[in-house]
Short mmCIF file of C-alpha atoms and ligand atoms in Angstrom, two decimals:
data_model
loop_
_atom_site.label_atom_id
_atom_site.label_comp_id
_atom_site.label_asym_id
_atom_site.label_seq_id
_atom_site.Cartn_x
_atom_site.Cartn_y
_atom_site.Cartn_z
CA UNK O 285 217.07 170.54 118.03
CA UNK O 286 218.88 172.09 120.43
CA UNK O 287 218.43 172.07 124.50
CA UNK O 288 216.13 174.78 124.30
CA UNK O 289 212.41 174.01 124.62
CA UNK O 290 210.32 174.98 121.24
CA UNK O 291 206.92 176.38 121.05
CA UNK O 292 203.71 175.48 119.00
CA UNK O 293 201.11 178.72 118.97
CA UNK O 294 197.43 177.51 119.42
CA UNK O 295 195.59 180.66 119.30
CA UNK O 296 194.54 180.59 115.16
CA UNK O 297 193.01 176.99 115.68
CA UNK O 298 192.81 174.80 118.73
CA UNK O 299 192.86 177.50 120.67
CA UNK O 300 189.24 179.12 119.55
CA UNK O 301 188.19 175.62 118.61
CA UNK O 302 188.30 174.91 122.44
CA UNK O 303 186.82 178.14 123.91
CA UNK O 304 184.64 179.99 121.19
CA UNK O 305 183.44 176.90 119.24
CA UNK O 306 186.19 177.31 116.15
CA UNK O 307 184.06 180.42 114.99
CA UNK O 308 187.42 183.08 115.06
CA UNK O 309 187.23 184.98 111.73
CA UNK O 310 190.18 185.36 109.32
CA UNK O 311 189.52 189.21 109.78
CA UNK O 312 190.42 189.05 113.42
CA UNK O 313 193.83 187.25 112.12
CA UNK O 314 194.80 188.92 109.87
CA UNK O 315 195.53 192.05 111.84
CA UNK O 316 198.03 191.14 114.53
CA UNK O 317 199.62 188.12 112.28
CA UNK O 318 202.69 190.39 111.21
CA UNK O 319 203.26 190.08 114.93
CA UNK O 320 203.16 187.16 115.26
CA UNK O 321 205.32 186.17 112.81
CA UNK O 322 208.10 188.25 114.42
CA UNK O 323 208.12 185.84 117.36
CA UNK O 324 210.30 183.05 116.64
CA UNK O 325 207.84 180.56 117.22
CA UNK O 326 208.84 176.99 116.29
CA UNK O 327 205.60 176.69 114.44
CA UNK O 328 201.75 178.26 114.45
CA UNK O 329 198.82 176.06 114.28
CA UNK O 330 196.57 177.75 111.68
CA UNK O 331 194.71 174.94 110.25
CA UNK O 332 193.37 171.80 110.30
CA UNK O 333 190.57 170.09 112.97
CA UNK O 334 187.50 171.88 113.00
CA UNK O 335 188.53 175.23 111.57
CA UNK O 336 187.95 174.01 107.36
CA UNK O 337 184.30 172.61 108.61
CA UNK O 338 183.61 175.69 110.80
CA UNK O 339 184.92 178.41 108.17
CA UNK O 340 182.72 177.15 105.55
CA UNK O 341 179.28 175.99 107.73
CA UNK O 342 178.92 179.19 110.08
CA UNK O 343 181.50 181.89 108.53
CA UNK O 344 180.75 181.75 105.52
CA UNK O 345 184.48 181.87 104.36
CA UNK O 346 186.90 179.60 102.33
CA UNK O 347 189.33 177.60 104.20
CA UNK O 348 191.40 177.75 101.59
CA UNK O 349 191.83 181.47 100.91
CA UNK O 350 192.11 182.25 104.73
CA UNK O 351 195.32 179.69 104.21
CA UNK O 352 196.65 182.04 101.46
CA UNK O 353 195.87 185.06 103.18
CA UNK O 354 197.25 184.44 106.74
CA UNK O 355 200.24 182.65 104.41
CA UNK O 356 201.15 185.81 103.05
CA UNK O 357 200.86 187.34 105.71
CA UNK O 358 203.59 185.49 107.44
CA UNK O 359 205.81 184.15 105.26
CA UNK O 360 208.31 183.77 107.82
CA UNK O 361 206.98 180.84 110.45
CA UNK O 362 206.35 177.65 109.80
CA UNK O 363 202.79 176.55 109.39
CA UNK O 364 200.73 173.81 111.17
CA UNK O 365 198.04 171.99 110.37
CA UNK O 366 195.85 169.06 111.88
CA UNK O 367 194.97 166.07 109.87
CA UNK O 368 192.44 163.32 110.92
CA UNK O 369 194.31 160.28 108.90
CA UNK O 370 191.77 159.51 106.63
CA UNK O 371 189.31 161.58 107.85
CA UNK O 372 191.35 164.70 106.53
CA UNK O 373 189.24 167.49 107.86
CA UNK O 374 185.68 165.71 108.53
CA UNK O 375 184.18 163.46 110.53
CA UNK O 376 184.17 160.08 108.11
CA UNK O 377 186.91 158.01 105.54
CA UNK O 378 187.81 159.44 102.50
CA UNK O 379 189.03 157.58 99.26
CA UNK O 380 192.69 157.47 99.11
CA UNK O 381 192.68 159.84 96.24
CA UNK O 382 191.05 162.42 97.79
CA UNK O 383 193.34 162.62 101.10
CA UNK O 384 196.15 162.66 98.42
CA UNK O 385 195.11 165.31 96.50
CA UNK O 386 193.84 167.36 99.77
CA UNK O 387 197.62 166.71 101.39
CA UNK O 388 199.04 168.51 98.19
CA UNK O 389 197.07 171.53 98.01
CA UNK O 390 197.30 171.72 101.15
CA UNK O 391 201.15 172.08 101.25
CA UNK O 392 200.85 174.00 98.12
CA UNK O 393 199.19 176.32 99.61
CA UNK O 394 201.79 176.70 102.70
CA UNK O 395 201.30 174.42 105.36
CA UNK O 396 204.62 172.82 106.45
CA UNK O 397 203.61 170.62 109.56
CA UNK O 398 201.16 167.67 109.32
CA UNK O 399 200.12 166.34 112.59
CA UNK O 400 198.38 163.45 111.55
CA UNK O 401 196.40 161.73 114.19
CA UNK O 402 193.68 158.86 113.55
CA UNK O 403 190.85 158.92 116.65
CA UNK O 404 191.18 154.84 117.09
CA UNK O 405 195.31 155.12 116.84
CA UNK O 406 194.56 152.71 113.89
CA UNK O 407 198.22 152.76 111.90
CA UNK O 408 195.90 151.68 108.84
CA UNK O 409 194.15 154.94 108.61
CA UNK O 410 196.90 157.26 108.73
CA UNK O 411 199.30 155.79 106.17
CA UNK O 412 198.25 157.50 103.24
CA UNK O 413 198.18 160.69 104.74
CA UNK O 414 201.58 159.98 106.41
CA UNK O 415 203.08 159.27 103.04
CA UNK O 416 201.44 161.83 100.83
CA UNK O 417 202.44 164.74 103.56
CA UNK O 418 205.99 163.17 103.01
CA UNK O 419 205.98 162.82 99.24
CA UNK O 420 205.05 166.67 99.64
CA UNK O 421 208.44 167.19 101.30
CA UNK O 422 206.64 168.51 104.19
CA UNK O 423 207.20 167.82 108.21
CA UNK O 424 205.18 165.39 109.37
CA UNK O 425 204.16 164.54 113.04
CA UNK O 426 202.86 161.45 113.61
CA UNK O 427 200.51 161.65 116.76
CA UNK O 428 199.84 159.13 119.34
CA UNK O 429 196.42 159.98 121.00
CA UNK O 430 196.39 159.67 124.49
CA UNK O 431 193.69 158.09 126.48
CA UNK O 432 192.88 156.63 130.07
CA UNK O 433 191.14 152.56 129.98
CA UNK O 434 191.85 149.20 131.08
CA UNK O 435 193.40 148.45 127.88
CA UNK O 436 195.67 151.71 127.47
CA UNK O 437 198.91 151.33 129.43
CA UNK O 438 202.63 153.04 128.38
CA UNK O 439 203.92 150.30 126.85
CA UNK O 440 201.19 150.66 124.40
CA UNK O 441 201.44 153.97 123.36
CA UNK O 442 205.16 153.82 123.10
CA UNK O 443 204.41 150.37 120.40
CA UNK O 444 202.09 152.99 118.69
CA UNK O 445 205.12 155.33 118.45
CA UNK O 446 207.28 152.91 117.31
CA UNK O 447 204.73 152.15 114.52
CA UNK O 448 204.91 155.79 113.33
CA UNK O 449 207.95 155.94 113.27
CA UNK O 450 208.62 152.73 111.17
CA UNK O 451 206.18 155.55 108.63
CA UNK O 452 209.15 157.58 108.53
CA UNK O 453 207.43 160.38 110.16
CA UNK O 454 210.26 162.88 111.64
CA UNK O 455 208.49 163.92 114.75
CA UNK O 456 206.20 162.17 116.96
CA UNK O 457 203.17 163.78 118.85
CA UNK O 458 201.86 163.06 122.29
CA UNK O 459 198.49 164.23 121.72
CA UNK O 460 195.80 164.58 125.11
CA UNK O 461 193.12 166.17 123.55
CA UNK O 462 191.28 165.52 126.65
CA UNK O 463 193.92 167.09 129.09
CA UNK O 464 194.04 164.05 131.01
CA UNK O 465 197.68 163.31 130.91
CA UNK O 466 198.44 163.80 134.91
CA UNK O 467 202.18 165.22 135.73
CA UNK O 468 203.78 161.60 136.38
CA UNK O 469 202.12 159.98 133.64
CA UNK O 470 203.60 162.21 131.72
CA UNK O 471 206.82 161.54 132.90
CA UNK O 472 207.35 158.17 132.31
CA UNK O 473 205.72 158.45 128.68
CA UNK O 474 208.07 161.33 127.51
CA UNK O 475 210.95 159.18 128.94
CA UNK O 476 209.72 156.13 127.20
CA UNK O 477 209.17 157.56 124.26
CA UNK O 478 212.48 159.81 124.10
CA UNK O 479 214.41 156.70 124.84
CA UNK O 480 212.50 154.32 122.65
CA UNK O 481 212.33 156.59 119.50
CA UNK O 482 215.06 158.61 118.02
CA UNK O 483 212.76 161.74 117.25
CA UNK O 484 211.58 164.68 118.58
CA UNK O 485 208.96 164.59 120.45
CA UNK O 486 205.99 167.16 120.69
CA UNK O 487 203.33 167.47 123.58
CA UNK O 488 200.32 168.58 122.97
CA UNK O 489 197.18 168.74 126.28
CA UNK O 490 194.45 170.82 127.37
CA UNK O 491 194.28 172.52 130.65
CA UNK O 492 190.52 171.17 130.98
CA UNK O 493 191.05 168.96 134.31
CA UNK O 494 194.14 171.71 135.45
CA UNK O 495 196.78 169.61 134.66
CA UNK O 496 198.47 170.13 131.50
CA UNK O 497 201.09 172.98 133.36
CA UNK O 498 202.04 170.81 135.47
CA UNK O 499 202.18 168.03 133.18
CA UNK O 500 204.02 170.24 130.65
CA UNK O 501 206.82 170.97 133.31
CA UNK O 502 207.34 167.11 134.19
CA UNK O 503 207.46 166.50 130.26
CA UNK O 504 210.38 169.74 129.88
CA UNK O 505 212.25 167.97 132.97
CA UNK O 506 211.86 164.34 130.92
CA UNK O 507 213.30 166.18 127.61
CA UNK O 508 210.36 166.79 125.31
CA UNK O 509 211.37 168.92 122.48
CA UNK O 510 208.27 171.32 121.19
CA UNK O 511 204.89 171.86 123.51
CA UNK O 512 201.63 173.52 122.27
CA UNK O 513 200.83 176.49 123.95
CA UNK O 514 198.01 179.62 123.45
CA UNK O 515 198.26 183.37 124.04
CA UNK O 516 196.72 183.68 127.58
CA UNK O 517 193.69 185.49 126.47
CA UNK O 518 192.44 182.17 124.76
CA UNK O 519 194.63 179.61 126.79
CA UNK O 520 193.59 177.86 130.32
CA UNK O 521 190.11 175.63 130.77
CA UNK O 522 189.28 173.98 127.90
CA UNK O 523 192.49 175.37 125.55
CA UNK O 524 195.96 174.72 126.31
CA UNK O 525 198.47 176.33 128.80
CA UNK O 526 199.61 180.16 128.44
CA UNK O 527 202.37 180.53 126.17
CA UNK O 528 203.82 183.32 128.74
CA UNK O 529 203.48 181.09 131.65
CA UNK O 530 205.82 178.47 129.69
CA UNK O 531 208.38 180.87 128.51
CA UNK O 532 208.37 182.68 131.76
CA UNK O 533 208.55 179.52 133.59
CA UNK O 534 211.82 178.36 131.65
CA UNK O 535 213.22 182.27 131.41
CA UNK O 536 217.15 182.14 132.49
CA UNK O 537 216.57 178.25 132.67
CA UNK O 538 218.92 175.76 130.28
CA UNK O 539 215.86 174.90 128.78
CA UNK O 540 214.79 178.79 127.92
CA UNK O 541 212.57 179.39 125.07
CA UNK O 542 214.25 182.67 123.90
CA UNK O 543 210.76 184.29 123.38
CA UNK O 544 210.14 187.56 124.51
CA UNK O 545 207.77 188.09 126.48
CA UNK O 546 206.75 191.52 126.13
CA UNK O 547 206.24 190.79 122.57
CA UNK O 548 203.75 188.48 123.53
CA UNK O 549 201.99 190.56 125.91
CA UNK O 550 201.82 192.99 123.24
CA UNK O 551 199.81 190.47 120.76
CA UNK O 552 198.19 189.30 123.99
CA UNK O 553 196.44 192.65 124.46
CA UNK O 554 194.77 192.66 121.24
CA UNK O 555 193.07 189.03 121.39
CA UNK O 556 191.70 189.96 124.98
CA UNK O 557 189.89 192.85 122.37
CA UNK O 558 189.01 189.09 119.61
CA UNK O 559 187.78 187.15 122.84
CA UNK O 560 185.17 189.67 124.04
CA UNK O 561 183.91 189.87 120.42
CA UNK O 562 182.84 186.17 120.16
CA UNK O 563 181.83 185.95 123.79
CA UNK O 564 178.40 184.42 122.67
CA UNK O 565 180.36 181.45 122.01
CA UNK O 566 181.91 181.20 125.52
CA UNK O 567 180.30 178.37 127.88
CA UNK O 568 180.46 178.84 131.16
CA UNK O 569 182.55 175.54 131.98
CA UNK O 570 185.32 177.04 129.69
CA UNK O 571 187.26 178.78 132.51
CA UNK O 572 186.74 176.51 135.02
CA UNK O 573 188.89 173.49 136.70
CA UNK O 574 186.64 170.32 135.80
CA UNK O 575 188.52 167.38 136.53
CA UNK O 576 185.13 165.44 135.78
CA UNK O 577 186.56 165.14 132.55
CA UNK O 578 189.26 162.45 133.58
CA UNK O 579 185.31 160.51 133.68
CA UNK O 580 184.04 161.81 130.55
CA UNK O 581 186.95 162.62 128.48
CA UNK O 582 185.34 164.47 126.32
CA UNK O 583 187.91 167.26 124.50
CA UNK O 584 188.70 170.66 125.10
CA UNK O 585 187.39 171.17 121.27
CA UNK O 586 184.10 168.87 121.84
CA UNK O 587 182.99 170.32 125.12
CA UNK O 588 182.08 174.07 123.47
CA UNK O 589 180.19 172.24 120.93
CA UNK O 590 178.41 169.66 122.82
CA UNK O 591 176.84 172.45 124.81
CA UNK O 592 176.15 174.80 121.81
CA UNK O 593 174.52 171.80 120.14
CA UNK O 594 172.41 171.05 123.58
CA UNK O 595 171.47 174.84 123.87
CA UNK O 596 170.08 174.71 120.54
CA UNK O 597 167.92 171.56 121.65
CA UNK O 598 167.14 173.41 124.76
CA UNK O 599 168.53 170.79 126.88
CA UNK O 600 171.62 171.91 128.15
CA UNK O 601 170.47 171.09 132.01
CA UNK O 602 170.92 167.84 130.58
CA UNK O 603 174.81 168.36 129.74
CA UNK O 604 175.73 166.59 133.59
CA UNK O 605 173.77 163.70 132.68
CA UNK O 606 175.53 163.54 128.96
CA UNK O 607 178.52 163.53 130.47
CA UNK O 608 178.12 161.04 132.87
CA UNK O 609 176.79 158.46 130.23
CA UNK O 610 179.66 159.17 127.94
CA UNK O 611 182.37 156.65 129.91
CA UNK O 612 179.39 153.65 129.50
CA UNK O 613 178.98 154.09 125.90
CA UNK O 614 182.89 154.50 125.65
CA UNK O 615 183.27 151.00 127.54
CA UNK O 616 180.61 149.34 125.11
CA UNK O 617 182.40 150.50 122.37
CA UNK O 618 186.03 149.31 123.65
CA UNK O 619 187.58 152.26 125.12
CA UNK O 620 188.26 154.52 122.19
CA UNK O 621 190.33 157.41 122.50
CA UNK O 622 187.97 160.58 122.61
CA UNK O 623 188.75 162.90 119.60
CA UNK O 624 186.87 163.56 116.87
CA UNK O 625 185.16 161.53 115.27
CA UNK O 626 184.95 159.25 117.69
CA UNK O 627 184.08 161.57 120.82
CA UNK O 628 180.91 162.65 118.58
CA UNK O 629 179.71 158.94 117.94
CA UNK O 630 180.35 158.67 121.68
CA UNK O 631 178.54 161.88 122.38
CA UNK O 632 175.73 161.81 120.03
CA UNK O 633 175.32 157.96 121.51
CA UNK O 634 175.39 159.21 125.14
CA UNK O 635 172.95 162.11 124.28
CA UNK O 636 170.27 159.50 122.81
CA UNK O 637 170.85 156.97 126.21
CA UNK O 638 170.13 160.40 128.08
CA UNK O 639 167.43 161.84 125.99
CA UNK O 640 165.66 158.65 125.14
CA UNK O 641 166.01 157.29 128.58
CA UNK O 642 166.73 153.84 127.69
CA UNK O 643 170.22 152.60 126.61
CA UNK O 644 170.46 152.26 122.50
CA UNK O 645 166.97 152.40 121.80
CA UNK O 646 168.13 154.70 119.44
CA UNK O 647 171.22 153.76 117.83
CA UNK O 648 172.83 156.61 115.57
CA UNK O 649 174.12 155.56 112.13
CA UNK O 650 177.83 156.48 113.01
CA UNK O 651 177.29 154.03 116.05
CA UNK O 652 176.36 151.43 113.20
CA UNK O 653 179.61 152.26 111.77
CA UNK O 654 181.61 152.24 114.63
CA UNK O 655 180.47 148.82 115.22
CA UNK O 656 181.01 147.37 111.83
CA UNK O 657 184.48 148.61 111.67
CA UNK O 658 183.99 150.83 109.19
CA UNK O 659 186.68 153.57 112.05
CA UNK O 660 189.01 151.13 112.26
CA UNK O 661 190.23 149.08 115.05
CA UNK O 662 188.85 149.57 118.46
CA UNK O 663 191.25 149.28 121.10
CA UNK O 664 189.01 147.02 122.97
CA UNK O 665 186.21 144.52 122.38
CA UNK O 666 182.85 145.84 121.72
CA UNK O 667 180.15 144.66 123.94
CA UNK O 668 178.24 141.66 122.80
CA UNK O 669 174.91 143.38 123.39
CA UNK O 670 175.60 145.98 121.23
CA UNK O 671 177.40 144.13 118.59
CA UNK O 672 174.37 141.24 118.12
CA UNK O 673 171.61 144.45 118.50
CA UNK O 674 173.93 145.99 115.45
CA UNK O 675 175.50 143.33 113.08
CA UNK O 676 173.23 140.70 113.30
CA UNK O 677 174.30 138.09 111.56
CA UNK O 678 176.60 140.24 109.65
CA UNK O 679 180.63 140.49 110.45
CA UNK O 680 182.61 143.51 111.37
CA UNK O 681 185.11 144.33 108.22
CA UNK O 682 188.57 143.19 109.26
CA UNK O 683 190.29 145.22 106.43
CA UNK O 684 191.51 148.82 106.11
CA UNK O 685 187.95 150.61 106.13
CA UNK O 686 189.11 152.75 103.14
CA UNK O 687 189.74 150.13 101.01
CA UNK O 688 186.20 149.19 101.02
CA UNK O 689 185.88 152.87 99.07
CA UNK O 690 185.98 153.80 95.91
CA UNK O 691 188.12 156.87 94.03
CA UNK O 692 186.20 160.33 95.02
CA UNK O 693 187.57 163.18 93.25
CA UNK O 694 186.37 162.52 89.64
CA UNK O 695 183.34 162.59 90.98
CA UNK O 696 182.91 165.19 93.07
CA UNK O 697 184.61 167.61 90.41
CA UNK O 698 181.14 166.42 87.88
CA UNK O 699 178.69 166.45 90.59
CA UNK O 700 179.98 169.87 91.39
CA UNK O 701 180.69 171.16 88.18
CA UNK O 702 180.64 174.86 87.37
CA UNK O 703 179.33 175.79 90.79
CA UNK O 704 183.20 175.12 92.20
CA UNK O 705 185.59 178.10 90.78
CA UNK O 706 189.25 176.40 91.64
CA UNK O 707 190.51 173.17 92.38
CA UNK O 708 190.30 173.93 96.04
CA UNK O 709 186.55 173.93 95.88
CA UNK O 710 186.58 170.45 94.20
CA UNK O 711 188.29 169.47 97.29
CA UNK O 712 186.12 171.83 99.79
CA UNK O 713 183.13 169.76 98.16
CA UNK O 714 184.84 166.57 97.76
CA UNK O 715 184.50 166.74 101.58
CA UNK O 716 182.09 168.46 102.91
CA UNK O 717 179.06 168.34 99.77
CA UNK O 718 176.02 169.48 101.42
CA UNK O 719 177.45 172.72 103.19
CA UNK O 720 180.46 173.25 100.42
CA UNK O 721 177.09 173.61 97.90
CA UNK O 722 175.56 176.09 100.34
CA UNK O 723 179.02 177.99 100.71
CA UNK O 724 179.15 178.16 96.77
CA UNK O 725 175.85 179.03 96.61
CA UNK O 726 175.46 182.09 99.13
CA UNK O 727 178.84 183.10 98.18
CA UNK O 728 177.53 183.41 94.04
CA UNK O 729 174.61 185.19 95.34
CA UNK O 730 177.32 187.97 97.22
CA UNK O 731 178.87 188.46 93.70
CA UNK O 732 175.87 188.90 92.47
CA UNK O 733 174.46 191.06 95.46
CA UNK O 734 177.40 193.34 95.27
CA UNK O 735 176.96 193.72 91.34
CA UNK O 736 173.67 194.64 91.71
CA UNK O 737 175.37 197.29 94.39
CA UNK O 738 177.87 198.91 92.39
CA UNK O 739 175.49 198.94 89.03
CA UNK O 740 172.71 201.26 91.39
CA UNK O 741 175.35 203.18 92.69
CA UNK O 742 176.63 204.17 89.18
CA UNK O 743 173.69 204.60 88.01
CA UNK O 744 173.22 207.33 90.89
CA UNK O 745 176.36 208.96 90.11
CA UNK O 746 175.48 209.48 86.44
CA UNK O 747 172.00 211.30 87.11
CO1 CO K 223 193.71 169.83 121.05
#
C-alpha cells in the first residue's frame, strides 16, 4: 500500500445497520451499485453483522442471493464482509464445521474481505474462521475490538494484535464499534500498532459520541492505511464519518484518496431519496452528538435496535434508565467489549435490572452463558455475586466454548430437508432455524401465490 489513504464504503451494511435498524432492501442497492463500483474504493462493506439476520427475519429476502446479485452487479470492487468468529452471522457458537462451510460459500459467492472480530477479543473463537477465510485464499482482517475499562489499556490491544497476526491474518482492524476511540487515544494505538505489527492497519469507529473525525485525522497523521467511511446521507451519529468529508479533508494532501468527489455526490443524491424511504426506522438519537455513550457503550448498530425493541414494549421512556444500568452489568460481567453478542446480553441484562427493578432477579439465559464461559474469556473477573447466584456449585468451562459442540451441518441439512432448495439454505438454517423455516416457508407460499396468479390470469386471457 502506497502513501495514499484507502477507503472502506459503509453505506450497504454498517451504515443502515446503525441508522435504519439494518432493514435497507437489496432493491434500493441494486440501482446505484454500477456507481459505485466506478469509484475506486479500496473495498465495500456489503455483508456480514446484522444484515444475513435482518434480510431473512423482517425482509423477507435471502442473504445469499442479495450477495450474488449486488456481486454481479459489481464485479469490479472488492467485497467486505463482517464475521463474528464463531458466531459467524448470529448471536451464539457454531460447530466448527458449520463456520467452515459458511466461510466457503461465502467466498464462493464473492466476498473477498473477512473482518473477523470475536465480541470478548477471545483468540480461541476466531481461529477457525481466521483459517478457513485463509484456506479460501481470501483477505482476511483480523479485528481488535476496542473498548474503555480498568482492565483495557494499549499495551493490551497491541498483545491482541500481535496474536492475530501470529494467525497469519494480512491486515489488522482497529474496530470501535462504540465510537469511543477519542483523537489521542487513537494516536498512540495506530502508532503502536503500526510499529509493533508489520501490516496494514484498518480503522474502523462510529461518529456516535462526535469523535471518530477527529479521531480518523489523528489515526491518517499516525499512518493508518484503510478507514471505514459512509456516503453522508447515512454517515454521522450513530454510523461512521462522511466519506466526502475524508476525501475532501485529504484532497491535494500526500495522503489524498484519489476519489472524486463529485462522483460521490452524485451517488450521494440518490440515498438521501433510500434514507427518507425507511425513515420509520430512524430514532431520534441517531443524528445527535451523545457522548453518554463513552458511559454506556452501547454500538452505533445496537442503539437503533435497543430502542425499536423498547418501542415495541412501549417502554422507550425507559431507554435513559437502560442506558445508565448498562456500565453496572458490564462491570459485573468483567468489562466486555460491547458488540454483538455481548452488548445484547449486556442490554437485555440491563433492561431486566431496569424493568424488574431489582438487580438480576431475572437473569436471562445468555447471562447464564456468559457466566459459564460458554463466550469465551472475559477480560475481567466476574463478580462473585453473580457468579455463586449463577454457577452454583458448578465451574465455568476453561476450554474453547466450541469444542464443547458437536458437528452441525449434517444435521441441519435432515432436519431441514426438502424445505431448503440450495446449499445456501442448509447454511441460512444451519444458523438461524426458527426464522430460516419461516423464510422458506412464506417464500414457498409466494411461488405458490404467484402460480395461482399467472394460472387466473391465463385463464382470463383464454375466455
Ligand atoms: Co460498526
Amino acid at each position: 500500500m502506497g502513501n495514499k489513504l484507502e477507503i472502506t464504503e459503509t453505506i450497504l451494511r454498517d451504515a443502515h445497520q446503525s441508522l435504519l435498524a439494518t432493514r435497507m432492501r437489496t432493491e434500493d442497492m441494486l440501482p446505484i451499485a454500477g456507481k459505485l463500483d466506478q469509484i475506486g474504493y479500496w473495498s465495500v462493506e456489503t455483508w456480514g453483522g446484522a444484515t444475513f439476520d435482518a434480510c431473512l427475519r423482517y425482509l423477507k429476502e435471502c442473504p445469499w442471493e442479495r450477495l450474488r446479485k449486488l456481486r454481479a452487479a459489481m464485479p469490479k470492487t472488492r467485497f467486505q464482509m463482517l464475521l463474528r468468529g464463531q458466531n459467524v452471522v448470529g448471536y451464539r457458537n457454531y460447530p466448527d464445521d458449520i463456520v467452515q462451510a459458511f466461510i466457503q460459500r461465502a467466498a464462493g459467492g464473492g466476498i473477498d474481505v473477512f473482518r473477523i472480530f470475536d465480541a470478548m477479543n477471545d483468540i480461541r473463537n476466531m481461529k477457525t474462521g481466521i483459517e478457513a477465510a485463509l484456506k479460501a485464499g481470501k483477505i482476511v482482517e483480523g479485528a481488535v475490538c476496542y473498548t474503555i475499562s480498568p482492565v483495557h489499556s494499549v499495551d493490551y490491544f497491541l498483545r491482541i494484535g500481535e496474536k492475530l497476526a501470529e494467525l497469519g491474518v494480512q491486515i489488522i482492524c482497529l474496530k470501535d464499534m462504540g465510537g469511543l476511540l477519542s483523537p489521542y487515544v487513537t494516536y498512540d494505538l495506530v502508532k503502536g500498532l503500526k510499529s509493533r505489527i508489520p501490516l496494514p492497519l484498518h480503522l474502523h469507529s462510529h461518529c456516535t459520541a462526535g469523535l471518530a473525525p477527529m479521531s480518523y485525522m489523528m489515526a491518517i497523521d499516525a499512518g493508518v492505511d484503510i478507514v471505514d467511511t459512509a456516503l453522508a446521507p447515512l454517515s454521522q451519529g450513530t454510523s461512521q464519518p462522511a466519506t466526502e468529508q475524508i476525501v475532501a479533508a485529504l484532497k491535494g494532501t500526500p495522503r489524498d484518496t484519489g476519489l472524486d468527489l463529485n462522483s460521490l455526490n452524485d451517488i450521494a443524491d440518490y440515498f438521501y431519496g433510500v434514507r427518507r424511504k425507511y425513515a420509520e426506522f430512524e430514532s431520534p438519537v441517531n443524528n445527535q452528538i451523545k457522548t453518554d455513550v463513552l458511559v454506556s457503550q452501547i454500538p452505533g448498530g445496537m442503539l437503533s435496535n435497543l430502542v425499536a425493541q423498547l418501542r415495541q414494549q412501549k417502554a422507550e421512556d425507559r431507554l435513559d434508565a437502560v442506558l445508565a444500568e448498562m456500565p453496572h452489568v458490564r462491570k459485573d460481567l468483567g468489562y466486555p467489549p460491547l458488540v454483538t453478542p455481548t452488548s445484547q446480553i449486556i442490554g437485555s441484562q440491563a433492561a431486566l435490572n431496569v424493568m424488574t427493578g431489582k438487580r438480576y432477579s431475572v437473569v436471562a439465559m445468555e447471562t447464564r452463558n456468559y457466566v459459564m464461559g460458554l463466550y469465551g474469556e472475559p477480560p475481567g473477573p466476574i463478580s462473585e455475586e453473580i457468579k455463586k447466584k449463577v454457577l452454583g456449585k458448578k465451574e465455568a468451562i476453561s476450554c474453547r466454548p466450541a469444542d464443547l459442540l458437536t458437528p452441525g451441518l449434517e444435521a441441519a441439512r435432515k432436519e431441514i430437508g426438502s424445505l431448503a432448495d440450495s446449499e445456501e439454505d442448509v447454511l441460512s438454517y444451519a444458523l438461524f432455524p426458527e426464522i430460516a423455516r419461516e423464510y422458506f416457508q412464506w417464500r414457498d407460499g409466494r411461488a405458490e401465490r404467484e402460480q395461482q396468479q399467472a394460472e387466473d390470469a391465463s385463464l382470463e386471457q383464454r375466455r
